[in-house]
């Protein structure tokens, strides 16, 4: 892995300067609301996944859209990930500049700015993207030819979510031929995400659904191979299905993301991974029957969360506040700090610009959330300037 | 500490890239003018809540006539707004952390600042800090009139707190505030709840005045209760914010405001009977439901982290075409973006920074 480029180190310096007073402080001395990252728990999560991947024939591609952290992504590669998955071309640019050479935008990339950004990035990194339409193939090909680069292309397969993706070999085959024939593109294989399985909390049923989805995905791969278009990569899975999908014959890599940071939803699917990311809040008002915290849906996200301790019943989440039921025995008073365990961490991360990185309860560093998005077209300008 | 560290890139872009927020400035200005018309002759004012958009350039255009100050939810927002030139700011929220009290007092040396208080201890800490730096901070006693969030619950508590504040150097008791919360048209006993909330405010005001305290400001309400607040004899200023941009679920309240903001996305995938846009929950707040399409009808809308899937009848828009949607919740939406595009007469004319994005500290 190459060293991070100035894009990353400058951003790191900026947030470190900005939150300088926090560095070295204990958790309870921090200004809130603050996004906390517990380094020991993160390392344990990454080690657990690394150990799990030793026993299976697939590779790990860490999906970074969850945390948007170049620092966490680098640690994931150090723990065995072959590369990263991204949701946007902007994330791919950041991760490539973080020193990660294998970046896959596991999403359809449409529009002249985004395809140009992808093609320019492909001059400096191993760049891949997903397609489900011949028009995207033509657009990507034109962009790659103009930039003089080569983009790896995977066909997005609808494994049952009914969002993006082709649903059959009949749809996939002409698309694969088009990709193989398109200048500037390289047909790399198939990608799918069985996200519908992660809404099923019964493990037996979830695994059965995942196997059915993998049957569809690998069946299409087999059909394409029969037509002379073998897949180098067959990529799938999230944190909810990695355990079964990583063992499914014909799958070559898995693309989970939440295992690193975790949240309430994913702990319900795989409780072996721990809470690495939380939101720190302050009690700003203490009433006889409740406590009011300074973190609400504008920091924790629309999926809300629960208190790490004490175990209090949620009364309501407002934008800037969350309210929990309390009585005179509840050991919380105005000014106290509490951690909120998010039900869905990605939504919280979108509302912060930096992580407070803690080790043994003290802030050891500040890491940027990058790109903050959702739109970061300035990264295209950076590539076009040749910076 | 407050203004974001990761300031967006300096030069304005010529090209919009999706997902992007677009404010129709004609509609925004019409909403602001409609508010002015509603206020005329009432003797009341609105103190626009800028947590709605966290955008100084929009906030600036909400001032004028009787509208002279703004409302913020956090010290961080207030710092950004004072830096942008606003000189009259109410932080309609409790500030208790020592570091924030220092910042608040420091801000009060540069602008007229008021803050909500519901507890004697933070009031004492603020008094000490304001005295130390030679600042004067306005204080509104926060009254829990309905929402069961912050605030004292009774006139007795309010009077006791007023006594503490009255004897605190560096603090000026300006009055009270209370927020009844968003009350939708279909809410059970809506009229009764609003009347009860304002009756409690009136009772607190009476108790404070009979105890010898001047009450210059009675601040409360929001867009959803605007008409009731304008008709109420006690309320003096209204902390509405949404009115200038509007949210679809308030359109049935018969207010003279129209939705002025859209989230613009691109069709990135197209299948029989459905399209997929690059607008996900990482780009739009969904607390009041998914965004709604403008200019076409959908039979089903499903939003996930990075995508909105729209089921609709033919003809489907082409791959790569741009589609506008109205966000259901604009405040959590603005807080996800670095900047907002401005359109006039359907043409993009500018792009303004959401300078207080992320200023939740």
Coordinates of C-alpha atoms in Angstrom, one line a residue, chain A:
Chain A
X1 CA 0.0 0.0 0.0
X2 CA 1.3 3.4 -1.0
X3 CA 1.5 6.3 1.5
X4 CA -1.5 8.6 1.6
X5 CA -1.3 11.5 -0.8
X6 CA -1.6 15.2 0.3
X7 CA -5.3 15.2 -0.3
X8 CA -5.6 12.9 2.7
X9 CA -2.8 14.1 4.9
X10 CA -4.0 17.8 4.5
X11 CA -7.5 16.8 5.5
X12 CA -6.1 14.9 8.4
X13 CA -4.1 18.0 9.5
X14 CA -7.1 20.3 9.1
X15 CA -9.4 18.3 11.4
X16 CA -6.5 17.6 13.8
X17 CA -5.9 21.4 14.1
X18 CA -9.6 22.1 14.3
X19 CA -10.2 19.7 17.2
X20 CA -6.7 20.1 18.7
X21 CA -8.1 20.8 22.3
X22 CA -9.7 17.4 22.3
X23 CA -6.5 15.4 21.7
X24 CA -5.3 13.8 24.9
X25 CA -8.6 14.4 26.7
X26 CA -10.7 11.7 28.3
X27 CA -14.1 10.9 26.8
X28 CA -16.0 12.8 29.5
X29 CA -14.1 16.0 28.8
X30 CA -15.1 16.2 25.1
X31 CA -17.4 18.8 23.5
X32 CA -20.6 17.2 22.2
X33 CA -22.2 15.9 20.0
X34 CA -19.0 14.0 18.9
X35 CA -18.5 11.0 16.7
X36 CA -16.4 8.5 18.7
X37 CA -14.3 5.7 17.3
X38 CA -12.9 3.1 19.7
X39 CA -9.7 1.9 18.3
X40 CA -9.5 -1.3 20.3
X41 CA -13.0 -2.4 19.2
X42 CA -12.2 -1.5 15.6
X43 CA -9.0 -3.6 15.6
X44 CA -10.9 -6.5 17.2
X45 CA -13.6 -6.3 14.5
X46 CA -11.0 -6.2 11.7
X47 CA -9.1 -9.1 13.3
X48 CA -12.2 -11.2 13.6
X49 CA -13.0 -10.7 9.9
X50 CA -9.4 -11.4 9.0
X51 CA -9.5 -14.7 10.9
X52 CA -12.8 -15.6 9.3
X53 CA -11.5 -15.0 5.9
X54 CA -8.6 -17.4 6.4
X55 CA -11.0 -20.4 6.4
X56 CA -12.8 -19.5 3.2
X57 CA -11.9 -19.5 -0.5
X58 CA -12.9 -15.9 -1.1
X59 CA -11.2 -12.5 -0.8
X60 CA -12.4 -9.5 1.3
X61 CA -13.3 -6.2 -0.3
X62 CA -14.1 -3.7 2.4
X63 CA -17.0 -1.4 1.5
X64 CA -16.1 2.1 2.7
X65 CA -19.3 3.9 2.1
X66 CA -20.3 3.1 5.7
X67 CA -17.4 4.9 7.4
X68 CA -16.0 7.2 4.6
X69 CA -12.7 7.0 6.4
X70 CA -9.4 6.7 4.5
X71 CA -7.8 5.7 7.8
X72 CA -10.2 2.9 8.6
X73 CA -9.9 1.7 4.9
X74 CA -6.1 1.5 5.2
X75 CA -6.5 -0.6 8.4
X76 CA -8.9 -2.9 6.5
X77 CA -6.3 -3.5 3.8
X78 CA -3.7 -4.1 6.5
X79 CA -6.1 -6.7 7.8
X80 CA -6.2 -8.6 4.6
X81 CA -8.7 -6.7 2.3
X82 CA -7.7 -6.9 -1.3
X83 CA -9.2 -3.5 -2.0
X84 CA -12.2 -1.4 -1.2
X85 CA -15.8 -1.0 -2.5
X86 CA -17.3 2.4 -2.9
X87 CA -20.7 3.8 -3.5
X88 CA -19.6 6.9 -5.5
X89 CA -16.7 7.9 -7.7
X90 CA -15.8 10.6 -5.1
X91 CA -15.2 7.9 -2.5
X92 CA -13.1 6.0 -5.0
X93 CA -10.9 9.1 -5.6
X94 CA -10.4 9.5 -1.9
X95 CA -9.5 5.9 -1.3
X96 CA -7.1 5.7 -4.2
X97 CA -5.3 8.8 -2.9
X98 CA -5.3 7.1 0.6
X99 CA -2.9 4.6 -1.1
X100 CA -5.3 1.8 -1.9
X101 CA -4.7 0.7 -5.5
X102 CA -7.8 -1.5 -6.0
X103 CA -11.0 0.6 -5.9
X104 CA -14.4 -0.7 -7.1
X105 CA -17.4 1.6 -7.4
X106 CA -20.1 -1.0 -6.7
X107 CA -22.7 1.2 -8.3
X108 CA -23.8 2.5 -11.7
X109 CA -21.7 5.6 -12.7
X110 CA -23.8 7.9 -14.9
X111 CA -23.2 11.4 -16.1
X112 CA -20.3 13.1 -17.9
X113 CA -18.6 14.5 -14.8
X114 CA -18.6 11.2 -12.9
X115 CA -17.5 9.0 -15.8
X116 CA -14.7 11.5 -16.6
X117 CA -13.6 11.4 -12.9
X118 CA -13.7 7.6 -13.0
X119 CA -11.7 7.5 -16.3
X120 CA -9.1 10.0 -15.0
X121 CA -8.7 8.0 -11.7
X122 CA -8.1 4.9 -13.8
X123 CA -4.9 6.4 -14.9
X124 CA -3.5 6.1 -11.4
X125 CA -5.3 3.1 -9.8
X126 CA -7.0 -0.2 -10.6
X127 CA -10.5 1.2 -11.1
X128 CA -13.7 -0.8 -11.5
X129 CA -17.4 0.1 -11.8
X130 CA -20.7 -1.7 -12.1
X131 CA -23.1 -1.4 -15.1
X132 CA -26.6 -2.7 -15.9
X133 CA -27.3 -0.9 -19.2
X134 CA -25.7 -0.7 -22.6
X135 CA -25.8 3.1 -22.4
X136 CA -23.5 3.1 -19.4
X137 CA -21.1 0.9 -21.2
X138 CA -20.9 3.4 -24.1
X139 CA -20.5 6.3 -21.8
X140 CA -17.7 4.7 -19.7
X141 CA -15.9 3.5 -22.9
X142 CA -15.9 7.0 -24.4
X143 CA -14.6 8.4 -21.1
X144 CA -11.8 5.8 -20.8
X145 CA -10.8 6.3 -24.4
X146 CA -10.6 10.1 -24.0
X147 CA -8.6 9.7 -20.8
X148 CA -6.4 7.0 -22.3
X149 CA -7.1 4.7 -19.4
X150 CA -8.7 1.3 -18.8
X151 CA -11.7 0.8 -16.5
X152 CA -12.7 -2.7 -15.2
X153 CA -16.4 -3.3 -15.6
X154 CA -18.6 -5.8 -13.7
X155 CA -22.2 -6.4 -14.5
X156 CA -24.5 -5.6 -11.7
X157 CA -26.9 -8.5 -11.0
X158 CA -30.3 -8.0 -9.3
X159 CA -30.1 -10.7 -6.7
X160 CA -33.6 -10.0 -5.4
X161 CA -33.5 -6.4 -4.1
X162 CA -35.1 -5.1 -7.3
X163 CA -33.1 -1.9 -7.4
X164 CA -30.3 -1.8 -9.9
X165 CA -29.0 -4.8 -11.8
X166 CA -29.8 -7.3 -14.6
X167 CA -32.0 -10.2 -13.6
X168 CA -31.0 -13.0 -16.0
X169 CA -28.3 -14.5 -18.2
X170 CA -30.3 -13.4 -21.2
X171 CA -29.9 -9.8 -20.1
X172 CA -26.3 -10.2 -18.9
X173 CA -24.9 -11.9 -22.0
X174 CA -25.4 -9.1 -24.6
X175 CA -24.1 -6.6 -22.0
X176 CA -21.0 -8.7 -21.3
X177 CA -20.3 -8.9 -25.1
X178 CA -20.7 -5.2 -25.4
X179 CA -18.2 -4.6 -22.5
X180 CA -15.7 -7.1 -23.9
X181 CA -15.9 -5.3 -27.3
X182 CA -15.8 -1.7 -25.9
X183 CA -12.4 0.1 -26.1
X184 CA -11.1 1.3 -22.8
X185 CA -13.1 -1.3 -20.8
X186 CA -12.2 -4.7 -19.5
X187 CA -14.9 -7.2 -18.6
X188 CA -14.1 -8.4 -15.1
X189 CA -17.2 -10.3 -14.0
X190 CA -20.3 -9.9 -11.9
X191 CA -21.4 -8.1 -8.8
X192 CA -24.5 -8.3 -6.7
X193 CA -25.8 -7.3 -3.3
X194 CA -28.3 -9.5 -1.5
X195 CA -29.4 -6.6 0.7
X196 CA -32.9 -7.9 1.0
X197 CA -31.5 -10.8 3.1
X198 CA -30.2 -8.4 5.7
X199 CA -33.8 -7.4 6.6
X200 CA -34.3 -11.1 7.7
X201 CA -33.1 -11.6 11.3
X202 CA -33.7 -15.3 11.5
X203 CA -30.3 -16.7 10.6
X204 CA -31.5 -20.0 9.0
X205 CA -34.0 -18.2 6.8
X206 CA -31.4 -15.4 6.0
X207 CA -28.8 -17.9 5.0
X208 CA -31.3 -19.8 2.8
X209 CA -32.2 -16.6 1.0
X210 CA -28.5 -15.8 0.5
X211 CA -27.8 -19.2 -1.0
X212 CA -30.7 -18.7 -3.4
X213 CA -29.3 -15.3 -4.4
X214 CA -25.9 -16.8 -4.9
X215 CA -27.4 -19.5 -7.0
X216 CA -28.7 -16.8 -9.3
X217 CA -25.4 -14.9 -9.4
X218 CA -23.1 -17.8 -9.9
X219 CA -25.5 -19.4 -12.4
X220 CA -25.2 -16.3 -14.6
X221 CA -21.4 -16.5 -14.2
X222 CA -21.5 -20.1 -15.4
X223 CA -23.6 -19.2 -18.4
X224 CA -21.3 -16.3 -19.4
X225 CA -18.3 -18.6 -19.1
X226 CA -20.0 -21.0 -21.4
X227 CA -20.2 -18.2 -23.9
X228 CA -16.5 -17.5 -23.6
X229 CA -16.8 -14.6 -21.2
X230 CA -15.4 -15.9 -17.9
X231 CA -15.7 -13.8 -14.7
X232 CA -12.5 -13.0 -12.9
X233 CA -14.5 -11.5 -10.1
X234 CA -17.8 -12.6 -8.7
X235 CA -18.5 -10.2 -5.8
X236 CA -21.4 -10.1 -3.3
X237 CA -22.5 -10.0 0.3
X238 CA -22.7 -7.6 3.2
X239 CA -22.2 -8.0 6.9
X240 CA -25.5 -9.8 7.3
X241 CA -24.6 -12.6 4.8
X242 CA -20.8 -12.7 4.6
X243 CA -20.6 -15.9 6.6
X244 CA -22.6 -17.9 4.1
X245 CA -21.7 -16.0 0.9
X246 CA -18.0 -16.2 1.5
X247 CA -18.2 -20.0 1.3
X248 CA -20.5 -20.3 -1.7
X249 CA -18.8 -22.0 -4.7
X250 CA -18.2 -19.6 -7.5
X251 CA -18.1 -16.5 -5.4
X252 CA -14.6 -14.9 -5.4
X253 CA -15.0 -12.0 -3.1
X254 CA -17.3 -10.5 -0.5
X255 CA -18.0 -6.7 0.0
X256 CA -19.1 -6.1 3.6
X257 CA -18.7 -2.7 5.2
X258 CA -20.6 -2.4 8.5
X259 CA -18.5 -5.1 10.3
X260 CA -15.8 -2.6 11.0
X261 CA -17.9 0.1 12.7
X262 CA -21.1 -1.8 13.6
X263 CA -24.5 -0.6 14.7
X264 CA -27.8 -1.9 16.2
X265 CA -29.1 -3.2 12.9
X266 CA -26.0 -5.2 12.1
X267 CA -25.4 -6.4 15.6
X268 CA -28.8 -8.1 15.2
X269 CA -27.4 -10.0 12.2
X270 CA -23.9 -10.8 13.5
X271 CA -23.3 -9.9 17.2
X272 CA -19.7 -11.1 17.1
X273 CA -18.6 -7.7 16.0
X274 CA -18.5 -4.9 18.6
X275 CA -19.6 -1.3 18.7
X276 CA -16.6 0.6 17.4
X277 CA -18.5 3.9 16.5
X278 CA -20.8 5.7 18.9
X279 CA -22.1 9.3 19.3
X280 CA -21.2 11.1 22.5
X281 CA -23.8 13.4 24.0
X282 CA -24.3 15.7 27.0
X283 CA -27.3 15.9 29.3
X284 CA -28.4 19.5 28.7
X285 CA -31.6 19.3 30.7
X286 CA -32.6 17.1 33.6
X287 CA -36.3 17.0 34.5
X288 CA -37.8 14.8 37.2
X289 CA -39.1 12.3 34.6
X290 CA -36.6 12.5 31.8
X291 CA -33.1 13.4 30.6
X292 CA -32.6 15.5 27.5
X293 CA -29.4 15.0 25.4
X294 CA -27.9 17.3 22.9
X295 CA -27.8 14.7 20.1
X296 CA -30.8 14.0 18.0
X297 CA -31.7 12.9 14.5
X298 CA -29.4 15.6 13.0
X299 CA -26.4 13.8 14.5
X300 CA -27.4 10.2 15.2
X301 CA -29.5 9.9 12.0
X302 CA -33.1 9.1 11.3
X303 CA -32.7 5.6 12.6
X304 CA -32.0 6.9 16.1
X305 CA -30.2 4.8 18.8
X306 CA -30.1 3.6 22.4
X307 CA -27.9 4.6 25.4
X308 CA -24.8 2.5 26.0
X309 CA -25.4 3.1 29.7
X310 CA -27.5 3.5 31.7
X311 CA -30.2 1.4 30.0
X312 CA -33.0 4.0 29.7
X313 CA -36.2 3.8 27.6
X314 CA -36.3 6.1 24.6
X315 CA -39.0 8.8 24.9
X316 CA -38.4 10.6 21.6
X317 CA -35.7 11.8 19.1
X318 CA -36.0 15.3 17.9
X319 CA -33.6 17.1 15.5
X320 CA -31.1 18.4 18.1
X321 CA -32.3 16.4 21.1
X322 CA -33.0 12.9 22.2
X323 CA -35.1 12.3 25.3
X324 CA -35.0 9.3 27.6
X325 CA -37.3 8.3 30.4
X326 CA -35.7 8.7 33.9
X327 CA -36.7 9.1 37.5
X328 CA -35.0 10.4 40.6
X329 CA -32.8 7.3 40.9
X330 CA -31.4 7.6 37.4
X331 CA -27.7 8.5 37.9
X332 CA -27.5 11.3 35.4
X333 CA -27.3 15.0 36.0
X334 CA -27.0 18.1 33.8
X335 CA -23.6 18.1 32.1
X336 CA -23.0 14.3 32.2
X337 CA -21.8 12.5 29.1
X338 CA -23.5 9.5 27.6
X339 CA -22.8 7.4 24.5
X340 CA -25.5 6.7 22.0
X341 CA -25.3 3.4 20.1
X342 CA -26.7 4.1 16.7
X343 CA -29.2 1.8 15.1
X344 CA -27.6 2.6 11.7
X345 CA -24.2 4.1 11.8
X346 CA -23.9 5.4 8.2
X347 CA -26.5 8.0 8.8
X348 CA -24.7 9.4 11.8
X349 CA -21.4 9.6 9.9
X350 CA -23.0 11.8 7.2
X351 CA -23.6 14.4 9.9
X352 CA -20.0 14.7 11.1
X353 CA -16.7 15.9 9.6
X354 CA -14.4 13.9 11.9
X355 CA -14.0 11.0 14.2
X356 CA -12.6 11.4 17.7
X357 CA -10.3 8.3 17.9
X358 CA -10.1 6.9 21.4
X359 CA -7.7 4.4 22.9
X360 CA -8.2 3.4 26.6
X361 CA -10.8 6.1 26.9
X362 CA -8.6 9.0 25.7
X363 CA -8.6 10.8 22.4
X364 CA -5.4 9.8 20.5
X365 CA -6.2 11.3 17.1
X366 CA -8.8 13.0 15.0
X367 CA -9.6 11.4 11.6
X368 CA -11.5 13.1 8.8
X369 CA -14.8 11.8 7.3
X370 CA -14.0 11.9 3.7
X371 CA -15.5 12.6 1.2
X372 CA -18.3 14.1 3.2
X373 CA -20.5 14.1 0.1
X374 CA -23.0 13.4 -1.1
X375 CA -21.6 15.4 -4.0
X376 CA -17.9 16.2 -4.2
X377 CA -17.3 17.4 -7.8
X378 CA -14.3 19.4 -6.7
X379 CA -12.4 16.1 -6.7
X380 CA -12.9 16.0 -10.5
X381 CA -11.4 19.5 -10.7
X382 CA -8.4 18.2 -8.7
X383 CA -7.9 15.3 -11.1
X384 CA -8.3 17.6 -14.1
X385 CA -5.7 20.0 -12.8
X386 CA -3.3 17.0 -12.5
X387 CA -2.9 17.5 -8.8

